[in-house]
Coordinates of C-alpha atoms and ligand atoms in Angstrom, one line a residue:
X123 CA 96.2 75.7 59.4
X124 CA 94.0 74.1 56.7
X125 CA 94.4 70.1 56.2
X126 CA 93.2 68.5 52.7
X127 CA 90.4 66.9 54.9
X128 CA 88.1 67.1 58.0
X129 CA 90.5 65.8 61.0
X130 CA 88.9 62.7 62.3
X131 CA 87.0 63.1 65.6
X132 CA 88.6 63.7 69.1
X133 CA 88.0 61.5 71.5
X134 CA 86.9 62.6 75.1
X135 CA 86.1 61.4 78.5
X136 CA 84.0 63.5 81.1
X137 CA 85.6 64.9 85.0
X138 CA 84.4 64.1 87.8
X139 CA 82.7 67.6 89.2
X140 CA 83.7 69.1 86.0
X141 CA 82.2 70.8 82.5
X142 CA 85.6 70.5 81.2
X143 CA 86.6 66.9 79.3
X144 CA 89.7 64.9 78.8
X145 CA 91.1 64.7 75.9
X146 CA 92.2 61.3 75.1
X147 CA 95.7 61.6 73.6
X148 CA 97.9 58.2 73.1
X149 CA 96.6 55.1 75.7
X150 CA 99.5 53.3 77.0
X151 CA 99.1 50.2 78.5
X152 CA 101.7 48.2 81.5
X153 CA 101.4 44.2 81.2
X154 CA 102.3 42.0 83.9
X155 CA 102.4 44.6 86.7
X156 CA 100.8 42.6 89.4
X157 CA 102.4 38.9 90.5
X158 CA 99.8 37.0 91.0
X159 CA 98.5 37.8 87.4
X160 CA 101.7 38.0 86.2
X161 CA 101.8 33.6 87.7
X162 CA 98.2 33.3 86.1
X163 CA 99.5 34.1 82.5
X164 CA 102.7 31.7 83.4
X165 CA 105.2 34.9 83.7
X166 CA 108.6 34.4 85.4
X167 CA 106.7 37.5 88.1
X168 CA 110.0 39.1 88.5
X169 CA 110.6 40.2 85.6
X170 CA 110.0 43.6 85.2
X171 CA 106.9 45.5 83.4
X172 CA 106.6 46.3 79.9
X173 CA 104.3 48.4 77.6
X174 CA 102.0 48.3 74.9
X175 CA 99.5 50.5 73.4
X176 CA 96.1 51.4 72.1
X177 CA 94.6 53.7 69.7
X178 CA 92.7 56.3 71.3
X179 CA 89.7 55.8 68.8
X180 CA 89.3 52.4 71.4
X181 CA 88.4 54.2 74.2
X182 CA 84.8 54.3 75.4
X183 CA 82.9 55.7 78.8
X184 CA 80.3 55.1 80.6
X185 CA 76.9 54.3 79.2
X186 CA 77.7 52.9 75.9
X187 CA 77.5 49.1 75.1
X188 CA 80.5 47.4 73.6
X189 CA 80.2 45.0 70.7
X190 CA 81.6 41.5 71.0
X191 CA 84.7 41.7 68.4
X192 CA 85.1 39.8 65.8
X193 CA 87.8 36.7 65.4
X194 CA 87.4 35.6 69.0
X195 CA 86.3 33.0 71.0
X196 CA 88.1 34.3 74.5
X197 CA 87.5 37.9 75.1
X198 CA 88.5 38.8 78.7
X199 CA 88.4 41.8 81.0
X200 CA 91.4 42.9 82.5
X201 CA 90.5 45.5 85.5
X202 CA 93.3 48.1 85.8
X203 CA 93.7 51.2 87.5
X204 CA 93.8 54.2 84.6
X205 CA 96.2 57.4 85.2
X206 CA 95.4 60.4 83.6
X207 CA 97.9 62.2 82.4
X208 CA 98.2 66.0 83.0
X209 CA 100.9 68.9 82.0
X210 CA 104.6 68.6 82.8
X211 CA 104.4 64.7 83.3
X212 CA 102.1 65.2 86.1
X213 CA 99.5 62.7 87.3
X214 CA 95.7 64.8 86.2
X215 CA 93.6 62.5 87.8
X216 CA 92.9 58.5 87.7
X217 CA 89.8 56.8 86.6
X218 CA 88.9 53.2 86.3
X219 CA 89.6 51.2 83.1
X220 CA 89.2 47.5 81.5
X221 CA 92.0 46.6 78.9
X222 CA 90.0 44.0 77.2
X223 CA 91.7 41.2 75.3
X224 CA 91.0 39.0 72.5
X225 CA 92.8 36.6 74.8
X226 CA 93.0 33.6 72.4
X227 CA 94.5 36.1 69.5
X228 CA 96.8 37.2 72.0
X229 CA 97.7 33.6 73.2
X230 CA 98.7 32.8 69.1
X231 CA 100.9 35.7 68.9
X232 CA 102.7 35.0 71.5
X233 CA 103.5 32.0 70.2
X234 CA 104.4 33.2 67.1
X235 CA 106.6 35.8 68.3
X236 CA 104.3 38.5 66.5
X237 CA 103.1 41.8 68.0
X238 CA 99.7 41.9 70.4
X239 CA 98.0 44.6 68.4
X240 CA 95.0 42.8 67.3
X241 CA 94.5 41.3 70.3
X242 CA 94.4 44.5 72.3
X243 CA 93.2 47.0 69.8
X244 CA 89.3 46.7 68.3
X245 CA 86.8 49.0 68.9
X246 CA 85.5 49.5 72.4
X247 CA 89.1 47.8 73.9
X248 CA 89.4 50.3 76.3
X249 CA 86.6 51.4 78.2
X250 CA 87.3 54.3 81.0
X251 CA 85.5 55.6 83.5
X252 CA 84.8 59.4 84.3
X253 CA 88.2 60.7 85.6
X254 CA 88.4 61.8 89.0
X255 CA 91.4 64.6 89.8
X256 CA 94.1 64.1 91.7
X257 CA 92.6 66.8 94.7
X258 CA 94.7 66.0 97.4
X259 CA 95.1 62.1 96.7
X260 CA 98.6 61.5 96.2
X261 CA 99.0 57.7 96.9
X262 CA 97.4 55.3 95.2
X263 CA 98.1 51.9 97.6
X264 CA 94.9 52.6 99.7
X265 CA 92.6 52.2 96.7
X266 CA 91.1 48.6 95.9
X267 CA 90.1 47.8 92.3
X268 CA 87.2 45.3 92.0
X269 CA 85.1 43.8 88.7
X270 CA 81.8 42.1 88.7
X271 CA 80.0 40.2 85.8
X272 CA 76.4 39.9 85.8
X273 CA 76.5 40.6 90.0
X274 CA 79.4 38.0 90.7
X275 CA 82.4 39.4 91.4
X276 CA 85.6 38.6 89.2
X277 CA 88.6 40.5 89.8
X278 CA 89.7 42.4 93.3
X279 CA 93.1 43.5 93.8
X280 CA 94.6 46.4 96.0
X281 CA 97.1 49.2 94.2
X282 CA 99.7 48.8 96.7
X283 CA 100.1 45.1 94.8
X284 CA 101.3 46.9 92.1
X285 CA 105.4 45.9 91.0
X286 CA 105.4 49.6 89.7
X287 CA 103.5 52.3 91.4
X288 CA 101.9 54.6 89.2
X289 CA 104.8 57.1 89.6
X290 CA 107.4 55.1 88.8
X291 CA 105.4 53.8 85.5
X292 CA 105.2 57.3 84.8
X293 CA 108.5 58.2 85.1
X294 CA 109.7 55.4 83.4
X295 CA 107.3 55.9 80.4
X296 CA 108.7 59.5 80.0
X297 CA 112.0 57.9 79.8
X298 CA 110.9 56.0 76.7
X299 CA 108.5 58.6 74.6
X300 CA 107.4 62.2 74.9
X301 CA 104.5 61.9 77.3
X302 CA 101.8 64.3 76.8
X303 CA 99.0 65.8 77.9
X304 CA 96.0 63.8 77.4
X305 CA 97.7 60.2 77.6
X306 CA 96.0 57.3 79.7
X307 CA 98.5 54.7 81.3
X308 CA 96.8 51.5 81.8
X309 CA 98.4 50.3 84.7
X310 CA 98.2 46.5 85.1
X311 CA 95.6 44.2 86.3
X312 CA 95.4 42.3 89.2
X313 CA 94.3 38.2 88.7
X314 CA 91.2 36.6 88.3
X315 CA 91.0 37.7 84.6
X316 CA 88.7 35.9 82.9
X317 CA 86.1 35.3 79.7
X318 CA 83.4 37.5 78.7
X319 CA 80.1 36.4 76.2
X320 CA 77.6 38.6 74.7
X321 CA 74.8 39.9 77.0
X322 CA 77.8 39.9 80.0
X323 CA 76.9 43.5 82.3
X324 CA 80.2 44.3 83.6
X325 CA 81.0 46.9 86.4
X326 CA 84.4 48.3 87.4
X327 CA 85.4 50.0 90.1
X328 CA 88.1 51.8 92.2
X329 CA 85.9 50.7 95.4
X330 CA 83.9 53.9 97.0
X331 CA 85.7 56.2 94.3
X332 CA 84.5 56.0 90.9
X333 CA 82.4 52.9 88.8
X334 CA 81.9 51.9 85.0
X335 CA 79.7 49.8 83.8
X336 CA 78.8 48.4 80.6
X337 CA 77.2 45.9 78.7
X338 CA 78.6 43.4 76.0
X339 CA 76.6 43.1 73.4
Ligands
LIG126 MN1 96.2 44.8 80.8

């Protein structure tokens, strides 16, 4: 197949263990999928889950420094757990993830009834770690997701908290659009969300499993 151009680039992100990558397909996102964040953003918490998405050119990994975006004054980091999505609708693997949010562009569009985009979607929005396979995990409510700026710890929730388990957000996605390959589902964050300045070094985790860290600068 020949195209009138060069294709833009693919984007990537390493496996644990692994010389293989992941191709990063489409990056859907859950909001609201934890209660106490859910309270925190002044959501009616049992109402149930919706989606959003991001480009895949947003996705970063570990050792590469995010620029501050433009246009905002209240960038926050959202912890989340990150499913990897593999053949057949099949969970791949998992990896940590931050949806970050121009919080305050977010906050105006809501208000205006208009679409999140920009205030999900820049570049560096959605930084992932390395993606662990699935192996023999097949659960995710043991595993505990935590976020620290500059040493102090921000965010700590536990997966079981989740409103949706990540099979049933899967599931539920495929319902909707043709889930591929290659797609990331952001899966919600827990609360303590919070504001991020230039300089900030941020590490995520899925506690004893897998860490990303990263600088704002
Ligand atoms: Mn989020």
């Amino acid at each position: 197949m020949r195209f009138p151009f060069q294709k833009p680039d693919s984007f990537t992100l390493p496996i644990q263990r692994s010389d293989d990558v992941f191709p990063v397909n489409h990056i859907y996102c859950v909001g609201r999928n934890y209660t106490a964040h859910a309270r925190e953003m002044g959501a009616d918490n049992r109402k149930p889950p919706f989606f959003f998405s991001k480009p895949n050119w947003a996705v970063v990994t570990r050792g590469t420094n995010i620029d501050f975006p433009p246009d905002t004054e209240n960038l926050n980091h959202e912890v989340e757990l990150v499913i990897a999505v593999g053949e057949n609708i099949s969970i791949f693997g998992f990896g940590v993830g931050v949806d970050l949010t121009r919080r305050d562009i977010q906050a105006k569009a809501k208000e205006e009834g208009k679409p999140w985009f920009l205030a999900k979607c820049f570049p560096g929005s959605a930084p992932v770690s390395e993606i662990i396979p699935m192996g023999d995990l097949t659960d995710f409510s043991d595993l505990k997701l935590t976020l620290s700026v500059n040493g102090k710890i921000k965010q700590s929730g536990k997966c079981k908290d989740m409103i949706w388990n990540p099979n049933e957000i899967m599931c539920e996605l495929a319902g909707e659009v043709p889930l591929q390959p290659g797609d990331l589902i952001f899966t919600g964050t827990p609360e303590g969300v919070g504001k991020l300045e230039k300089g900030d070094a941020i590490v995520a985790a899925v506690t004893g499993v897998v860490e990303l860290s990263f600088i704002i600068s």
